[in-house]
Coordinates of C-alpha atoms and ligand atoms in Angstrom, one line a residue:
Chain A
M570 CA 120.2 99.0 121.9
L571 CA 122.8 99.8 124.6
I572 CA 125.5 97.3 125.4
P573 CA 126.8 97.6 129.0
H574 CA 130.5 97.2 128.3
P575 CA 132.3 95.9 131.4
L576 CA 135.1 98.5 131.1
L577 CA 133.4 101.5 129.4
G578 CA 129.8 101.4 130.6
P579 CA 126.8 101.6 128.3
R580 CA 127.7 101.9 124.6
D581 CA 125.5 102.3 121.6
A582 CA 125.1 99.0 119.7
R583 CA 126.2 100.7 116.4
E584 CA 129.8 100.8 117.7
F585 CA 129.8 97.0 117.5
T586 CA 129.9 94.2 114.9
V587 CA 128.3 90.9 115.8
M588 CA 130.0 87.7 115.2
G589 CA 127.3 85.3 116.4
D590 CA 127.1 82.3 118.7
A591 CA 129.8 82.5 121.5
G592 CA 130.4 78.8 120.8
M593 CA 132.9 80.2 118.3
I594 CA 135.4 80.4 121.2
D595 CA 135.5 76.6 121.5
R596 CA 137.5 75.8 118.4
P597 CA 137.7 72.0 117.8
D598 CA 141.0 70.2 117.9
P599 CA 142.3 70.0 114.3
A600 CA 144.4 66.9 115.2
A601 CA 141.4 64.9 116.5
P602 CA 140.4 61.9 114.3
D603 CA 136.9 63.3 113.8
A604 CA 138.2 66.9 113.1
A605 CA 136.4 67.2 109.7
D606 CA 133.0 66.5 111.2
R607 CA 133.7 68.7 114.3
F608 CA 134.8 71.6 112.1
Y609 CA 131.7 71.3 109.9
E610 CA 129.5 71.6 113.0
Y611 CA 131.7 74.4 114.3
V612 CA 131.6 76.5 111.1
Y613 CA 128.1 75.8 109.9
L614 CA 125.6 74.6 112.5
R615 CA 124.0 76.8 115.1
D616 CA 121.5 76.3 118.0
N617 CA 119.8 79.6 117.1
P618 CA 117.6 79.6 120.2
A619 CA 114.5 81.8 120.8
G620 CA 115.4 83.0 124.2
V621 CA 118.7 83.4 126.0
H622 CA 121.7 83.4 123.6
R623 CA 125.4 83.9 124.3
E624 CA 127.1 85.7 121.5
L625 CA 130.3 87.4 120.5
W626 CA 130.3 91.2 119.9
F627 CA 133.4 93.1 118.7
H628 CA 133.7 96.7 119.9
E629 CA 135.0 97.8 116.5
Y630 CA 134.5 101.5 116.9
G631 CA 135.6 101.5 120.5
D632 CA 138.3 99.8 122.5
R633 CA 138.3 96.9 120.0
S634 CA 137.7 94.3 122.7
W635 CA 135.7 91.1 122.1
L636 CA 132.7 90.7 124.4
V637 CA 130.5 87.8 125.3
V638 CA 127.0 89.2 125.4
T639 CA 124.2 87.1 126.9
R640 CA 121.0 88.4 125.4
N641 CA 117.4 87.3 125.0
T642 CA 116.6 87.0 121.3
L643 CA 112.8 87.3 122.0
T644 CA 113.0 90.6 123.8
H645 CA 116.5 92.0 123.0
E646 CA 117.0 92.3 126.8
I647 CA 120.7 92.0 127.8
V648 CA 121.3 89.7 130.7
A649 CA 125.1 89.8 131.1
V650 CA 128.2 91.1 129.4
E651 CA 131.7 89.7 130.0
L652 CA 135.1 90.3 128.3
A653 CA 135.7 87.4 126.0
S654 CA 139.3 87.3 127.3
D655 CA 138.0 86.7 130.8
V656 CA 135.7 84.0 129.6
S657 CA 138.4 82.0 127.9
A658 CA 140.9 82.6 130.8
K659 CA 138.4 81.2 133.2
R660 CA 137.9 78.2 130.9
E661 CA 141.7 77.6 130.7
K662 CA 141.9 77.5 134.5
S663 CA 139.1 75.0 134.8
R664 CA 140.8 72.7 132.3
Chain B
M905 CA 83.2 81.3 93.3
T906 CA 85.2 82.3 90.2
F907 CA 86.4 85.9 89.7
S908 CA 85.6 87.5 86.4
A909 CA 84.7 90.8 84.9
M910 CA 81.1 89.6 84.7
R911 CA 81.1 88.7 88.4
L912 CA 82.5 92.1 89.4
L913 CA 79.9 93.9 87.3
R914 CA 77.1 91.8 88.9
E915 CA 78.4 92.4 92.4
S916 CA 78.9 96.2 91.8
V917 CA 75.2 96.6 90.8
T918 CA 74.0 94.4 93.7
G919 CA 75.9 96.2 96.5
H920 CA 78.8 93.7 96.8
R921 CA 76.7 91.4 99.0
G922 CA 77.5 88.2 97.1
W923 CA 81.2 87.8 98.0
K924 CA 82.0 84.8 100.1
P925 CA 85.0 83.9 102.3
L926 CA 87.9 82.7 100.1
W927 CA 88.6 79.6 102.1
R928 CA 86.9 77.3 104.7
R929 CA 87.9 77.2 108.4
P930 CA 88.1 73.4 109.0
G931 CA 89.3 71.8 112.2
P932 CA 92.0 69.2 111.9
K933 CA 91.0 65.6 110.8
P934 CA 92.7 62.7 112.7
R935 CA 94.8 61.7 109.7
Y936 CA 96.2 63.3 106.5
D937 CA 98.5 61.8 103.8
I938 CA 100.6 65.0 103.9
V939 CA 100.9 67.7 106.5
I940 CA 102.6 71.1 105.6
V941 CA 103.8 73.1 108.6
G942 CA 103.6 76.9 108.0
G943 CA 100.8 78.8 106.3
G944 CA 103.1 81.4 104.7
G945 CA 103.6 81.8 101.0
H946 CA 105.8 78.7 100.6
G947 CA 103.6 76.3 102.6
L948 CA 100.5 77.4 100.8
A949 CA 102.1 77.2 97.4
T950 CA 103.4 73.7 98.2
A951 CA 99.9 72.6 99.1
H952 CA 98.5 74.1 95.8
Y953 CA 101.1 72.4 93.6
L954 CA 100.8 69.1 95.5
S955 CA 97.2 68.9 94.5
R956 CA 97.3 70.7 91.1
V957 CA 100.4 69.3 89.6
F958 CA 101.1 66.1 91.5
G959 CA 97.4 65.0 92.0
K960 CA 97.7 64.6 95.8
T961 CA 94.7 64.8 98.0
N962 CA 94.1 64.6 101.8
I963 CA 96.5 67.4 102.6
A964 CA 96.6 69.8 105.6
V965 CA 98.4 73.1 106.0
V966 CA 98.8 73.9 109.7
E967 CA 99.6 77.5 110.7
K968 CA 100.3 78.7 114.2
G969 CA 98.9 82.1 113.8
W970 CA 96.6 83.4 111.1
L971 CA 97.3 82.8 107.4
G972 CA 99.9 85.2 106.1
S973 CA 101.0 86.5 109.5
G974 CA 104.6 85.8 108.8
N975 CA 107.1 87.1 106.3
V976 CA 104.8 86.7 103.3
G977 CA 102.8 89.6 104.6
R978 CA 105.8 91.6 105.7
N979 CA 108.1 91.8 102.7
T980 CA 108.9 94.5 100.2
T981 CA 107.3 92.5 97.4
I982 CA 110.2 92.5 94.9
I983 CA 110.3 89.6 92.4
R984 CA 113.2 89.1 90.1
S985 CA 115.6 86.5 88.6
N986 CA 118.9 88.3 88.5
Y987 CA 121.2 86.0 90.3
L988 CA 124.7 84.8 89.2
L989 CA 125.4 81.3 90.3
P990 CA 124.4 78.1 88.5
G991 CA 122.6 76.6 91.6
N992 CA 120.5 79.7 92.0
Q993 CA 119.7 81.5 88.7
P994 CA 117.8 78.7 86.9
F995 CA 115.6 78.3 90.0
Y996 CA 114.7 82.0 90.2
E997 CA 114.0 82.1 86.5
F998 CA 111.7 79.1 86.9
S999 CA 110.0 81.1 89.6
M1000 CA 109.7 84.2 87.4
R1001 CA 108.0 82.1 84.7
L1002 CA 105.5 80.8 87.3
W1003 CA 104.8 84.4 88.4
E1004 CA 104.0 85.3 84.8
G1005 CA 101.2 82.7 84.6
L1006 CA 100.2 82.8 88.3
E1007 CA 97.1 85.0 88.2
Q1008 CA 95.4 82.9 85.4
E1009 CA 96.4 79.7 87.1
L1010 CA 94.9 80.8 90.5
N1011 CA 92.1 82.9 89.1
F1012 CA 93.2 85.6 91.6
N1013 CA 94.6 89.1 91.2
A1014 CA 98.0 88.9 92.9
M1015 CA 98.9 92.3 91.3
V1016 CA 102.0 90.9 89.6
S1017 CA 103.5 93.9 88.0
Q1018 CA 106.5 93.5 85.8
R1019 CA 107.7 97.1 86.1
G1020 CA 111.4 96.1 86.0
I1021 CA 114.3 96.4 88.4
V1022 CA 117.5 98.4 88.0
N1023 CA 120.6 97.5 90.0
L1024 CA 122.8 100.6 90.0
F1025 CA 126.6 100.5 89.5
H1026 CA 129.0 103.1 90.7
T1027 CA 132.5 101.9 89.5
D1028 CA 133.9 100.3 86.4
A1029 CA 134.7 97.1 88.3
Q1030 CA 131.1 96.9 89.4
R1031 CA 129.9 97.4 85.8
D1032 CA 132.0 94.4 84.7
A1033 CA 130.6 92.3 87.6
Y1034 CA 127.1 93.2 86.5
R1035 CA 127.9 92.5 82.9
R1036 CA 128.9 89.0 84.0
R1037 CA 125.8 88.6 86.0
G1038 CA 123.7 89.8 83.1
N1039 CA 125.3 87.2 80.9
A1040 CA 124.5 84.5 83.5
M1041 CA 120.9 85.7 83.5
L1042 CA 120.7 85.5 79.7
L1043 CA 122.1 82.0 79.7
S1044 CA 119.3 80.9 82.1
G1045 CA 116.7 82.2 79.7
A1046 CA 116.1 85.4 81.7
D1047 CA 116.3 89.0 80.3
A1048 CA 119.0 91.5 81.2
V1049 CA 120.0 94.8 79.7
L1050 CA 123.1 96.8 80.7
L1051 CA 122.2 100.5 80.7
D1052 CA 124.8 103.2 80.5
K1053 CA 124.4 106.5 82.4
E1054 CA 122.7 108.4 79.6
K1055 CA 120.1 105.7 78.9
L1056 CA 119.5 105.3 82.6
R1057 CA 119.1 109.1 83.1
R1058 CA 116.4 109.1 80.5
M1059 CA 114.5 106.3 82.3
I1060 CA 115.1 107.5 85.9
P1061 CA 116.0 111.2 85.8
F1062 CA 115.8 111.9 89.6
L1063 CA 118.8 109.8 90.8
N1064 CA 121.8 111.5 92.2
Y1065 CA 124.1 110.8 89.3
D1066 CA 126.9 113.1 90.4
N1067 CA 127.2 112.0 94.0
A1068 CA 130.9 112.7 94.8
R1069 CA 131.4 109.5 96.7
F1070 CA 129.2 107.1 94.7
P1071 CA 128.6 108.5 91.2
I1072 CA 126.0 106.5 89.3
K1073 CA 127.5 105.1 86.1
G1074 CA 124.7 102.9 84.9
G1075 CA 122.6 100.0 85.8
L1076 CA 121.7 96.3 85.2
W1077 CA 118.1 96.3 84.1
Q1078 CA 115.8 93.3 84.2
P1079 CA 112.6 94.4 82.5
R1080 CA 110.6 91.3 83.5
A1081 CA 111.2 91.8 87.2
G1082 CA 108.8 93.8 89.4
T1083 CA 106.5 93.5 92.4
A1084 CA 103.5 91.5 93.4
R1085 CA 100.9 92.1 96.1
H1086 CA 102.3 90.0 99.0
D1087 CA 99.3 89.0 100.9
G1088 CA 97.3 88.6 97.6
V1089 CA 99.8 85.9 96.8
A1090 CA 99.1 84.1 100.1
W1091 CA 95.3 84.5 99.7
G1092 CA 95.4 83.4 96.1
Y1093 CA 97.3 80.2 96.9
A1094 CA 95.2 79.6 100.0
R1095 CA 92.0 79.9 98.0
A1096 CA 93.2 77.6 95.2
A1097 CA 94.4 75.0 97.6
D1098 CA 91.2 75.1 99.6
R1099 CA 89.1 74.7 96.5
A1100 CA 91.1 71.6 95.7
G1101 CA 90.2 70.2 99.1
V1102 CA 93.3 71.1 101.2
D1103 CA 92.4 71.8 104.8
I1104 CA 94.0 75.1 105.9
I1105 CA 94.1 75.0 109.7
E1106 CA 94.9 78.3 111.4
N1107 CA 95.8 78.9 115.0
C1108 CA 97.3 75.4 115.1
E1109 CA 100.9 75.3 116.2
V1110 CA 103.1 72.3 115.7
T1111 CA 104.7 71.4 119.1
G1112 CA 106.4 68.2 118.3
F1113 CA 107.0 65.3 115.8
R1114 CA 106.0 61.8 116.6
R1115 CA 108.5 59.2 115.2
D1116 CA 108.8 55.5 115.1
A1117 CA 112.0 53.8 114.2
G1118 CA 113.3 57.0 112.5
K1119 CA 110.1 57.5 110.5
I1120 CA 107.6 60.3 110.9
T1121 CA 104.2 59.0 112.2
G1122 CA 102.5 62.3 113.0
V1123 CA 102.7 65.8 114.4
E1124 CA 101.7 67.1 117.8
T1125 CA 99.8 70.4 117.7
T1126 CA 98.0 72.7 120.0
R1127 CA 94.8 71.3 118.5
G1128 CA 95.7 67.7 119.1
F1129 CA 97.7 64.9 117.4
I1130 CA 97.5 64.6 113.6
E1131 CA 98.6 61.3 112.1
T1132 CA 100.6 61.4 108.9
S1133 CA 103.6 59.8 107.2
K1134 CA 104.8 62.9 105.3
V1135 CA 105.5 66.3 106.9
G1136 CA 106.9 69.3 104.9
V1137 CA 108.2 72.1 107.1
A1138 CA 108.2 75.6 105.6
V1139 CA 108.3 78.0 108.6
A1140 CA 110.9 80.6 107.4
G1141 CA 112.2 82.4 110.5
S1142 CA 111.1 79.6 112.9
S1143 CA 113.0 76.9 111.0
S1144 CA 115.6 76.2 113.7
R1145 CA 112.9 76.1 116.5
V1146 CA 110.7 73.7 114.6
M1147 CA 113.4 71.4 113.3
A1148 CA 115.0 71.2 116.7
M1149 CA 111.8 69.4 117.8
A1150 CA 113.0 66.6 115.4
G1151 CA 116.5 66.7 116.8
L1152 CA 118.1 68.6 114.0
R1153 CA 120.6 71.5 114.2
L1154 CA 120.5 73.7 111.1
P1155 CA 123.0 75.9 109.2
I1156 CA 120.7 78.8 110.0
E1157 CA 120.5 81.9 112.2
S1158 CA 117.3 84.0 112.7
H1159 CA 117.7 87.7 112.1
V1160 CA 115.3 90.7 111.9
L1161 CA 114.9 92.6 108.7
Q1162 CA 113.0 95.9 108.7
A1163 CA 110.9 97.5 106.0
F1164 CA 109.5 101.0 105.6
V1165 CA 106.7 102.8 103.7
S1166 CA 106.2 106.5 103.1
E1167 CA 103.0 108.4 102.8
G1168 CA 101.2 108.0 99.5
L1169 CA 102.7 110.1 96.6
K1170 CA 101.8 110.5 93.0
P1171 CA 103.6 108.1 90.6
T1172 CA 107.3 108.9 90.8
I1173 CA 109.3 105.7 90.7
P1174 CA 108.9 103.6 87.5
G1175 CA 110.1 100.2 88.8
V1176 CA 112.4 98.9 91.5
I1177 CA 115.7 100.6 92.1
T1178 CA 118.6 99.2 94.1
F1179 CA 121.7 101.1 95.3
G1180 CA 125.0 99.4 94.4
A1181 CA 127.2 101.0 97.0
G1182 CA 125.2 100.4 100.1
H1183 CA 122.1 98.3 100.9
F1184 CA 119.0 100.2 99.8
Y1185 CA 116.1 99.2 97.5
V1186 CA 112.9 101.1 96.7
S1187 CA 109.7 100.7 94.7
Q1188 CA 106.4 102.5 94.8
S1189 CA 103.2 100.6 95.7
D1190 CA 100.0 101.0 93.6
K1191 CA 98.6 103.0 96.5
G1192 CA 101.5 105.5 96.1
G1193 CA 103.7 104.7 99.1
L1194 CA 107.4 104.4 98.6
V1195 CA 108.3 100.9 99.9
F1196 CA 111.9 100.5 100.9
G1197 CA 114.4 98.6 103.0
G1198 CA 118.1 97.7 103.4
D1199 CA 120.2 95.5 105.6
I1200 CA 119.2 93.1 108.4
D1201 CA 119.9 94.4 111.9
G1202 CA 122.8 91.9 112.3
Y1203 CA 122.2 90.1 115.6
N1204 CA 120.1 87.0 116.3
S1205 CA 116.5 88.0 116.9
Y1206 CA 113.0 86.5 117.1
A1207 CA 111.4 89.8 118.1
Q1208 CA 109.9 91.0 114.8
R1209 CA 111.1 94.5 115.5
G1210 CA 114.4 96.2 114.8
N1211 CA 116.6 99.0 116.2
L1212 CA 117.4 102.6 115.1
P1213 CA 121.0 102.2 113.7
V1214 CA 119.6 100.3 110.7
V1215 CA 116.8 102.9 110.3
E1216 CA 119.5 105.5 110.0
D1217 CA 121.6 103.4 107.6
V1218 CA 118.6 102.8 105.3
A1219 CA 117.7 106.5 105.3
E1220 CA 121.3 107.4 104.4
G1221 CA 121.2 104.9 101.6
G1222 CA 118.0 106.5 100.3
M1223 CA 119.4 110.0 100.5
A1224 CA 122.6 109.0 98.7
V1225 CA 120.7 107.6 95.6
M1226 CA 117.6 109.8 95.4
P1227 CA 117.8 112.9 97.6
M1228 CA 114.2 113.7 96.9
I1229 CA 113.1 110.9 99.2
G1230 CA 114.1 113.2 102.1
R1231 CA 110.9 115.2 101.4
A1232 CA 108.6 112.2 101.9
R1233 CA 107.3 111.4 105.4
L1234 CA 107.7 107.9 106.8
L1235 CA 104.4 106.3 107.5
R1236 CA 105.1 102.9 109.0
M1237 CA 108.0 100.5 109.6
W1238 CA 108.0 96.9 110.8
G1239 CA 110.2 93.8 111.0
G1240 CA 110.1 90.2 110.1
I1241 CA 112.3 87.2 111.1
M1242 CA 114.6 85.9 108.4
D1243 CA 116.0 82.4 108.2
M1244 CA 119.5 83.4 107.3
S1245 CA 121.5 80.5 106.0
M1246 CA 125.3 80.0 106.1
D1247 CA 125.8 80.7 102.4
G1248 CA 122.9 83.0 101.7
S1249 CA 121.0 80.3 99.7
P1250 CA 118.0 78.2 100.6
I1251 CA 117.5 74.5 101.4
I1252 CA 114.8 72.3 99.9
D1253 CA 115.6 68.7 100.9
R1254 CA 114.9 65.5 102.7
T1255 CA 116.2 65.2 106.2
P1256 CA 117.7 62.3 108.2
V1257 CA 114.2 61.6 109.5
E1258 CA 112.3 59.6 107.0
G1259 CA 109.1 61.4 105.9
L1260 CA 110.3 64.8 107.2
Y1261 CA 111.1 67.3 104.5
F1262 CA 112.6 70.8 105.0
N1263 CA 112.2 74.0 103.1
G1264 CA 114.0 77.1 104.5
G1265 CA 117.1 79.3 104.7
W1266 CA 115.4 81.9 102.4
C1267 CA 117.2 84.9 104.0
Y1268 CA 115.5 88.1 102.8
G1269 CA 114.8 86.9 99.3
G1270 CA 112.2 84.2 99.6
F1271 CA 109.1 86.1 98.4
K1272 CA 110.2 86.0 94.8
A1273 CA 110.9 82.3 95.2
T1274 CA 107.4 81.5 96.5
P1275 CA 106.0 79.8 93.3
A1276 CA 109.2 77.8 92.5
S1277 CA 109.8 76.9 96.1
G1278 CA 106.2 75.6 96.4
Y1279 CA 106.5 73.7 93.1
A1280 CA 109.9 72.2 93.9
F1281 CA 108.9 71.3 97.5
A1282 CA 105.7 69.6 96.2
H1283 CA 107.9 67.7 93.7
L1284 CA 110.2 66.5 96.5
I1285 CA 107.4 65.5 98.8
A1286 CA 105.3 63.8 96.1
T1287 CA 108.1 62.0 94.3
D1288 CA 111.0 61.8 96.9
T1289 CA 113.3 63.2 94.2
P1290 CA 114.5 66.8 94.0
H1291 CA 113.1 69.1 91.3
A1292 CA 115.8 69.8 88.6
A1293 CA 115.8 73.5 89.3
A1294 CA 116.2 73.1 93.0
S1295 CA 118.7 70.2 93.0
A1296 CA 121.5 72.3 94.4
Y1297 CA 119.6 73.2 97.5
R1298 CA 120.8 70.3 99.6
L1299 CA 120.9 70.2 103.3
D1300 CA 124.3 68.4 103.3
R1301 CA 126.0 70.8 100.9
F1302 CA 127.8 72.6 103.7
A1303 CA 129.5 69.4 104.9
G1304 CA 130.7 68.7 101.4
G1305 CA 131.8 72.3 100.7
H1306 CA 129.3 72.8 97.9
V1307 CA 128.1 76.1 99.2
I1308 CA 126.1 78.5 96.9
D1309 CA 127.5 81.8 98.2
E1310 CA 126.4 84.7 95.8
K1311 CA 128.3 87.3 97.8
G1312 CA 131.3 85.2 98.7
V1313 CA 131.4 86.2 102.3
G1314 CA 131.5 82.8 103.9
A1315 CA 129.6 81.3 106.9
Q1316 CA 128.6 84.6 108.4
P1317 CA 124.9 85.0 108.0
N1318 CA 124.7 88.7 109.0
L1319 CA 126.8 89.5 105.9
H1320 CA 124.6 87.7 103.3
Ligands
FAD2511 C1 110.9 93.2 105.8 C2 111.1 92.1 104.8 C3 111.3 92.4 103.5 C4 111.4 91.4 102.5 N1 111.6 91.7 101.2 C5 111.6 90.7 100.3 C6 111.6 91.1 98.9 O1 111.5 92.3 98.5 N2 111.7 90.1 97.9 C7 111.8 88.8 98.3 O2 111.9 87.9 97.5 N3 111.7 88.4 99.6 C8 111.6 89.4 100.6 N4 111.6 89.0 102.0 C9 111.7 87.6 102.3 C10 110.4 86.8 102.2 O3 109.3 87.5 102.8 C11 110.5 85.5 102.9 O4 111.7 84.8 102.5 C12 109.4 84.5 102.6 O5 108.2 85.2 102.8 C13 109.5 83.3 103.5 O6 108.6 82.3 103.2 P1 107.1 82.2 103.7 O7 106.2 83.1 103.0 O8 106.6 80.8 103.7 O9 107.3 82.6 105.3 P2 106.2 83.0 106.4 O10 105.1 83.9 105.8 O11 107.0 83.6 107.5 O12 105.6 81.6 106.7 C14 106.0 80.8 107.8 C15 104.8 80.5 108.6 O13 105.1 79.4 109.5 C16 104.4 79.6 110.7 N5 105.0 78.8 111.8 C17 106.1 79.0 112.5 N6 106.3 78.1 113.4 C18 105.2 77.2 113.3 C19 104.8 76.1 114.1 N7 105.5 75.6 115.1 N8 103.6 75.5 113.7 C20 102.9 76.0 112.7 N9 103.2 77.1 112.0 C21 104.4 77.7 112.3 C22 104.5 81.1 110.9 O14 103.5 81.6 111.8 C23 104.4 81.6 109.5 O15 103.1 82.0 109.2 C24 111.4 90.0 102.9 C25 111.2 89.7 104.3 C26 111.0 90.7 105.2 C27 110.7 90.4 106.7

């Protein structure tokens, strides 16, 4: 599997470690009244879809950047790749 | 039709024309007391024990493909009870005991072969950890023997004892562990359940659950609606997809695990061997092929096929422990979809939907669990109380922090 890295071009999947669902970026507010429940969901529950899935990949043996890879779990086709830092910067702006 | 030596003799002199199909091919009836979703090892075993042990009748097993098309027919067939934690080890030892009486109980040759498993250790610290695990096994009533290097060398001479990076210093041996013929297990349970009147309905996919006031009233399938008040779901890699139809999100990710088999060789490997410094396990099938595997690929997948980095990793593991494997040619490789849970341990429990029961999260170790999983799930469905050996496998254990994490790696399924 080749991962089209936004800065480095196509890279072999073995250079990466996979963290899982990109929802990990959205950490719950620890001060919220329902924080315990939200953290349970954040840490343990997953959508685990058969189809398009957004996930975090870490370029461990490369430039050590975090990527958000949008990938089809039924075909392994990669639909989009973004830098995780761009994704969270965009999110900050829209807040 | 009962299998016996007499029967075999009679068939062999009459040209084997008297063998009959092992189970019927019924269509779905409009109503059942209990519907089991998933015709893999666990679903079929559940149906068998529901009728044999708990006296239930009017049961259906609905399977979306053909019987045994999932992981039960794709695994590397290792059965063992060599776990450490109190929530796990008694359950797997219960399973081991059921394996030991399985073929008589089912009147079916599942080729259960107690040829033993050796987990190799490579450092003093690892030896101590295995000693502790061996003691946990003994406490549960299982068998465990710690072998030093010399004893191990006499038993398995061909290992790479003097590997500079990972010298082999000994192993933890469970003599009662071994292998079983995976699809034989599915067929044996299917035949026994069918003979007890269970309808096994193949090519019938569950597409939804009908509920009324929070209670199950039936399942929608590709072959029509089936009315029932109790549904047991045992669909392994499809757990999240199926339970999502009942509005549940699970502590599970689906990952692909690959397996490999070499060309047939003369008997060389006495039992099952696992590498302690990487992930590699190997045994030899009765046909002579070396059956081996290693890590999951590590990314979410429903594709039932893996990628080359893991193939290379598994091959490297094999070469590190037994360099002679490099002379064998690889015949086939394939993949299956694992229901990887957040602590590496399974779930057998009720759900917030009344009448809906869930069995899953087996990771890559559910084949050995097949008998106990079926037994405990049948107990839960029949009596609405958990079986003693499976009482730790609660769905809500993650919320309360009561995880059963053998490896201690946390909520990262691709590390379990
Ligand atoms: C390569 C590989 C190696 C393994 N090695 C070992 C090993 O050495 N030892 C060990 O203990 N375990 C091993 N395992 C794990 C073990 O095979 C599984 O944990 C176990 O088989 C899962 O339970 P099952 O048999 O019920 O699953 P399955 O056989 O997968 O049964 C689930 C069934 O549910 C059906 N289904 C799914 N969705 C629906 C639906 N909507 N409606 C109806 N039916 C549906 C599927 O078609 C499938 O037949 C291995 C697995 C793999 C893939």
